[in-house]
XYZ file of C-alpha atoms in Angstrom:
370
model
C 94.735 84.226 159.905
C 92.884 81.623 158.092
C 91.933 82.856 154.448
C 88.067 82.154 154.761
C 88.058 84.602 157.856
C 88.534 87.651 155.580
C 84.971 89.965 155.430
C 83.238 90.787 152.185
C 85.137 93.817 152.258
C 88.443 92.840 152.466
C 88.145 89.971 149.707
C 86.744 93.003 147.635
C 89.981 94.764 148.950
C 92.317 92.057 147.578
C 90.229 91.643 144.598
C 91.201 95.422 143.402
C 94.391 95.370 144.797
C 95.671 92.339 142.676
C 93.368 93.895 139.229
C 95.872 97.089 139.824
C 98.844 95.187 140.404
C 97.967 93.024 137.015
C 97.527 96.363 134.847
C 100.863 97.560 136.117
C 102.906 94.149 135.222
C 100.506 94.180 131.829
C 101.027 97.950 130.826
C 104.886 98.156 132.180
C 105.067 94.737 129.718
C 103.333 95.962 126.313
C 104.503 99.340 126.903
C 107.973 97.764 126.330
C 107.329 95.858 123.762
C 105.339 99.200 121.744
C 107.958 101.157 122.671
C 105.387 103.702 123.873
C 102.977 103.894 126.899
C 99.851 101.980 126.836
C 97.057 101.965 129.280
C 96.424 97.824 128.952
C 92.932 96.574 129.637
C 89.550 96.091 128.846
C 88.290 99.058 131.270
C 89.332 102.910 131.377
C 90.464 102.529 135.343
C 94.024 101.214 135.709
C 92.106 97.678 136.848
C 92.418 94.451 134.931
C 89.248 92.288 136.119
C 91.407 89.251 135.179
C 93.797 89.151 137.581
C 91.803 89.763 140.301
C 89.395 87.283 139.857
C 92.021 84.973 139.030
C 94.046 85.947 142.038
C 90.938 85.533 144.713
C 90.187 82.009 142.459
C 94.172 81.209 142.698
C 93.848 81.513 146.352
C 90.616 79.603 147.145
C 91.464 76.344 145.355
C 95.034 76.647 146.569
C 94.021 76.192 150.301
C 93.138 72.569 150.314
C 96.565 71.987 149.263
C 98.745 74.759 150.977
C 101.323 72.019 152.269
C 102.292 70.798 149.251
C 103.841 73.398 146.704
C 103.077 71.146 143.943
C 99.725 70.377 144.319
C 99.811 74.532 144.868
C 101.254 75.167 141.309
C 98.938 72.405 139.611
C 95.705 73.909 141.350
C 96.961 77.340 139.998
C 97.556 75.965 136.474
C 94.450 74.298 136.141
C 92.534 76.947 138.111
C 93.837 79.946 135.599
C 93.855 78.512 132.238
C 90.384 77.485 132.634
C 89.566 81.424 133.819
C 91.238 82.227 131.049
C 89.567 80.203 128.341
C 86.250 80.490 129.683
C 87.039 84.260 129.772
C 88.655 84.224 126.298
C 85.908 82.653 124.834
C 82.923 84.321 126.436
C 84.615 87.699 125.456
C 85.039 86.992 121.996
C 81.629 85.932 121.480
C 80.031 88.867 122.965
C 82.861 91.311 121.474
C 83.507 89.779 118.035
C 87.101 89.460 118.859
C 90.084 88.235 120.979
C 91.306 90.721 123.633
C 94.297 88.148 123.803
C 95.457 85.806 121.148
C 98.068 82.767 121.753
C 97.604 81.755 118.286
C 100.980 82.043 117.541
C 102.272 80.005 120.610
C 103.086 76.702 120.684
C 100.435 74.507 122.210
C 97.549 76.501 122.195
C 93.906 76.080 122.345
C 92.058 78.315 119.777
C 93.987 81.193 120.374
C 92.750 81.634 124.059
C 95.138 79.704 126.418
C 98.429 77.827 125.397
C 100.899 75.857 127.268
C 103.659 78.643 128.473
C 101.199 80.866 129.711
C 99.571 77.883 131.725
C 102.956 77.398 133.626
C 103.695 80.504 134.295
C 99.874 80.785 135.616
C 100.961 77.969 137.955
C 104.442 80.044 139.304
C 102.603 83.265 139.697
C 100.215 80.783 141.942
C 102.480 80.087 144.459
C 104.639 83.502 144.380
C 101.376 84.735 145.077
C 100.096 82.765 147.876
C 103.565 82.364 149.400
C 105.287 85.469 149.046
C 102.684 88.337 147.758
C 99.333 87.436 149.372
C 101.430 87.864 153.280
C 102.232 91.443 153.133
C 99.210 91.925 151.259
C 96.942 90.357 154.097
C 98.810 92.257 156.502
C 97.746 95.580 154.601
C 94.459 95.394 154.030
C 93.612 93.520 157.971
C 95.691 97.115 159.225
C 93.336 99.107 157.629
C 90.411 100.748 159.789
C 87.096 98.880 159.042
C 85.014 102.090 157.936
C 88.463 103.452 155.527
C 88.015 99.597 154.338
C 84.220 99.836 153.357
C 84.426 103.387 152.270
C 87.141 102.982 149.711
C 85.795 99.330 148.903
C 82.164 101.240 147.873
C 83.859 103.922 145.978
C 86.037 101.674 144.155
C 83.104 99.718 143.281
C 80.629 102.380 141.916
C 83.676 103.546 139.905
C 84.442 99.951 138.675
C 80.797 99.346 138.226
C 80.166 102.087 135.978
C 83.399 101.529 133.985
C 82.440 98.003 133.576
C 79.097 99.230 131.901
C 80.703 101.913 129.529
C 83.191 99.357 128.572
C 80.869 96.767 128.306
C 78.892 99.387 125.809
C 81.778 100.415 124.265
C 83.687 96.724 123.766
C 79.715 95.808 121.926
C 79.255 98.409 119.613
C 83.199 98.325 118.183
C 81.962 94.541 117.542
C 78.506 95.725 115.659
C 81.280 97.946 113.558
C 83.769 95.288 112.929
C 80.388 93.071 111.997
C 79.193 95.851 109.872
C 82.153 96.509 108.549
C 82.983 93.328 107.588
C 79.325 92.721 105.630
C 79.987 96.024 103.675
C 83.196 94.849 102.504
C 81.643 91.731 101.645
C 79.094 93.482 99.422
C 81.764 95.542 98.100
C 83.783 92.999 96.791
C 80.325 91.597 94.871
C 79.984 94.719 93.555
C 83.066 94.729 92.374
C 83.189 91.287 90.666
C 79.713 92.255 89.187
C 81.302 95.206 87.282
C 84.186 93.143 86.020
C 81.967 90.270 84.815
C 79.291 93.219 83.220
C 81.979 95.097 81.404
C 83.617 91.323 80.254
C 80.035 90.522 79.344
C 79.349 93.929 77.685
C 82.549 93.728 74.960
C 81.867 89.859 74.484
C 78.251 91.260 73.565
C 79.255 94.204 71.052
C 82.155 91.584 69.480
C 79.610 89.436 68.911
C 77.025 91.710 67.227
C 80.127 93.451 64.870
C 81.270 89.764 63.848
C 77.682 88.727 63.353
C 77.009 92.240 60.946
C 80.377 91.853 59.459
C 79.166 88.104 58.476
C 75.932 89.180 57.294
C 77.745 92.166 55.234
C 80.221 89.734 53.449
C 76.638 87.323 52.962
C 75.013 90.316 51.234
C 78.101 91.400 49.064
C 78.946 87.784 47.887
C 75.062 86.801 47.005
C 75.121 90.471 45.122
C 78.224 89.857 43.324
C 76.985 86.247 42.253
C 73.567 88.137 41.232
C 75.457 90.371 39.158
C 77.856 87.892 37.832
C 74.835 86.044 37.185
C 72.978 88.574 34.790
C 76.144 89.567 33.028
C 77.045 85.559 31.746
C 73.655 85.553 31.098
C 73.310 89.178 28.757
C 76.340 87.383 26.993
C 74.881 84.425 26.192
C 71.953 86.167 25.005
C 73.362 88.553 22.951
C 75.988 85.720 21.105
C 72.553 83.788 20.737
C 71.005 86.939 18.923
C 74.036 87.238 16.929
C 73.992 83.900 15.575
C 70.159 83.917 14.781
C 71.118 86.694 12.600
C 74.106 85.552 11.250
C 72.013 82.442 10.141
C 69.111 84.117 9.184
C 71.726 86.649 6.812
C 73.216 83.834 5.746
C 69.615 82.301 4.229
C 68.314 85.560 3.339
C 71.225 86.861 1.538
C 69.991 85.855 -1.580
C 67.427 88.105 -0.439
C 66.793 91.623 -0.927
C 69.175 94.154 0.468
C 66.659 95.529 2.394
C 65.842 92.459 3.841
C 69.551 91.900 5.423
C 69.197 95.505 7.017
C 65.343 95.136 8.245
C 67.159 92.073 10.113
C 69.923 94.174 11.070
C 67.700 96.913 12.331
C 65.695 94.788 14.355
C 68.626 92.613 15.884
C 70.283 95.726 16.953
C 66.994 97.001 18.575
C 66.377 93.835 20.576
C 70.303 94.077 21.550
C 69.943 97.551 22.916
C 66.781 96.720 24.368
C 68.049 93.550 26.114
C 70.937 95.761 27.421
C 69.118 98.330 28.761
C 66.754 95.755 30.333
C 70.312 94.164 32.109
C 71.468 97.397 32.618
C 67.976 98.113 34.967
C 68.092 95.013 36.401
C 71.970 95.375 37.807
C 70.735 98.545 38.818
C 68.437 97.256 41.100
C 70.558 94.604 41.909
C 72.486 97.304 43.652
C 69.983 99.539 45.259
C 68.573 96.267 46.641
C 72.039 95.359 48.070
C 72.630 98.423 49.054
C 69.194 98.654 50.652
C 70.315 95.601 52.827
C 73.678 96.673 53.721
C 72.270 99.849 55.058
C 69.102 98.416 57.322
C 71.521 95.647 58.471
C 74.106 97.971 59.366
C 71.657 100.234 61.204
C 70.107 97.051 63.100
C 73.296 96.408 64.355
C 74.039 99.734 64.987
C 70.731 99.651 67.588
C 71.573 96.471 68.902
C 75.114 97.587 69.641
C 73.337 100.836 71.291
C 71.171 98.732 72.976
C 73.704 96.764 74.364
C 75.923 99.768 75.862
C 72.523 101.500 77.027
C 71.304 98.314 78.808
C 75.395 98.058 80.322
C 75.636 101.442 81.224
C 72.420 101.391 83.076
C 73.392 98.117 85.170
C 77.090 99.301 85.503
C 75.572 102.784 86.773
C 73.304 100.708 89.200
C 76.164 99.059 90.373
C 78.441 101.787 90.758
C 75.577 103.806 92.689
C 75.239 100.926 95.279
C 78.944 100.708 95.713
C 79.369 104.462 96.698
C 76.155 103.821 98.947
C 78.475 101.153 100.525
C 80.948 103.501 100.744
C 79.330 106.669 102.138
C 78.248 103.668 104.627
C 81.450 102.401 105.461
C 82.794 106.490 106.091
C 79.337 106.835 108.351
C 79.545 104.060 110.526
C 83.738 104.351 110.830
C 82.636 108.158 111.871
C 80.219 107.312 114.584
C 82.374 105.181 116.567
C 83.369 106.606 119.634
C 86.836 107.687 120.961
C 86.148 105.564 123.501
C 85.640 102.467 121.296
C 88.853 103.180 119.404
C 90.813 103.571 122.535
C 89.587 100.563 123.574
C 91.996 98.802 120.523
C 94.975 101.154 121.711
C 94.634 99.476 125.060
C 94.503 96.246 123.860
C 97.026 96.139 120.633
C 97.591 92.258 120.381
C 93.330 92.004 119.454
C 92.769 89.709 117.093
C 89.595 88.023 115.321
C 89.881 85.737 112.626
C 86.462 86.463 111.076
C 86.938 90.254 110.729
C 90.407 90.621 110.644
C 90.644 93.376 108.101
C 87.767 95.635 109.638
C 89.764 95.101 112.840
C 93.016 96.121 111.085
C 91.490 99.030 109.678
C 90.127 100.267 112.718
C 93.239 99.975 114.851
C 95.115 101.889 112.192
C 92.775 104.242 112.198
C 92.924 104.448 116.474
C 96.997 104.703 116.257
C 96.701 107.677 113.675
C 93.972 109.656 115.756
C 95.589 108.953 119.326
């Protein structure tokens, strides 16, 4: 029968037929590769949507060219690979990530199609339309027209509302892995924030202890000059004194005894008082100094407490906003459905460069909760 005589019903009828018989190739394949069963797909329903809209595509631009196997394959190859970029693509815009990657393939386009898969596309073309579409045909026209329709309409509701839940499901794991992504982002900042405040902090309180330790030796040295100072000076006075007298003995010593000791008397009074005068004034010397040291050393004391006060209340800030990012990160990993998660279990080789870690995180999370 020519193709284009087929009913609505029965290119619906082919359409399922060839999305089941592309989950059971793709789950028999990654279910050998994991070593473990896997139901492959986008939807819940043993149907892969992209095979059988590639199959019903393979065999409408096929039929201009059904005599020559060549032109056959090369309809198929271009035919598929643009399905499956345009697929690819749209999906990963929409979903936030690859459902398929060929990144690591020679030949690829941005992950989405690559050379290999393009020729193989082009085989399963014409094993299709020469040796599985037949039998297939022959099925489906056998079938009784209302046991066509019927199971057509229930397969359809049932696809329909699968679509929609996956559709659901497939957007909000991408709002996670979005989510996700920005919290680690903000994470990270905070992180780098508390590394350059506690770097900033010591640089702070090394500064302020060299800067008092600097002022401390400027107090000490100006207060042992001060002294220094006063004591040449006492000595100089007190050799002066004792040369005025010696001189004035020396005139006078033709003089009255009493003379020699009223001079005696009153150098050794303005001695004693000149001491006790230095004496005071080396005294306050040092309660001055020690005046300074203590006010300088309490300054720095405050600025010092200032500093950790003013660091501890930024670093607390900062470490309040990071377990907000946290308690987050737990919330919105907690909401996401089973359904969302077993959406990466049925679909292990996902892949998005942008949020590759949240993506990583989640899908470890999925294999430890299946």
């Amino acid at each position: 029968m020519h193709i284009y005589h087929y009913t609505w019903y029965q290119w619906l009828s082919f359409f399922y037929i060839y999305c089941f018989a592309g989950w059971v190739f793709e789950s028999t394949y990654v279910s050998i590769r994991e070593k473990r069963p896997v139901n492959r797909g986008f939807l819940r329903l043993p149907l892969l949507p992209l095979y059988g809209t590639g199959a019903v595509m393979m065999l409408w631009v096929s039929l201009p060219f059904r005599d020559s196997l060549f032109l056959v394959y090369i309809s198929g190859v271009i035919a598929a690979t643009a399905l499956e970029y345009v697929t690819g693509w749209t999906m990963e815009r929409l979903f936030k990530m690859k459902y398929w990657d060929y990144s690591n393939q020679r030949f690829n386009v941005n992950g989405y199609i690559c050379l290999s898969s393009s020729l193989v596309w082009g085989l399963l073309t014409i094993f299709l339309t020469e040796v599985l579409h037949p039998p297939v045909s022959d099925l489906v026209l056998a079938l009784p027209v209302s046991l066509d329709i019927a199971g057509v309409i229930l397969i359809s509701i049932l696809f329909a509302a699968d679509t929609v839940q996956s559709v659901k499901d497939a957007l909000d794991l991408g709002r996670a892995l979005e989510a996700m992504t920005g919290i680690r982002a903000e994470l990270d900042d905070v992180q780098v924030q508390l590394a350059l405040l506690r770097a900033e902090t010591a640089d702070r309180l090394s500064e302020y202890r060299d800067d008092a330790a600097q002022k401390l030796n400027g107090y000490r040295a100006g207060t042992a000059q001060q002294l220094n100072k006063y004591r040449e000076g006492t000595a100089q006075k007190i050799g002066e004194y004792r040369e005025e007298t010696a001189q004035k003995i020396g005139e006078y010593r033709a003089e009255t005894a009493q003379k020699i000791g009223e001079y005696r008397a009153e150098t050794a009074q303005k001695i004693g008082s000149y001491w006790e005068n230095a004496a005071q004034l080396l005294s306050d010397c040092r309660e001055e100094a020690s005046l300074q040291v203590e006010r300088l050393k309490t300054t720095a004391l405050q600025k010092v407490g200032q500093a950790q006060a003013s660091g501890a209340d930024r670093m607390n800030a900062l470490l309040s906003k990071g377990q907000d990012l946290l308690d987050r990160h737990h919330t919105l990993v907690g909401h996401l459905n089973r359904h969302s998660r077993d959406l990466l279990l049925r679909n292990p080789t996902a892949a998005s460069k942008r949020f590759g870690e949240a993506l990583k995180e989640l899908s470890e999370l999925a294999k430890k909760n299946r």
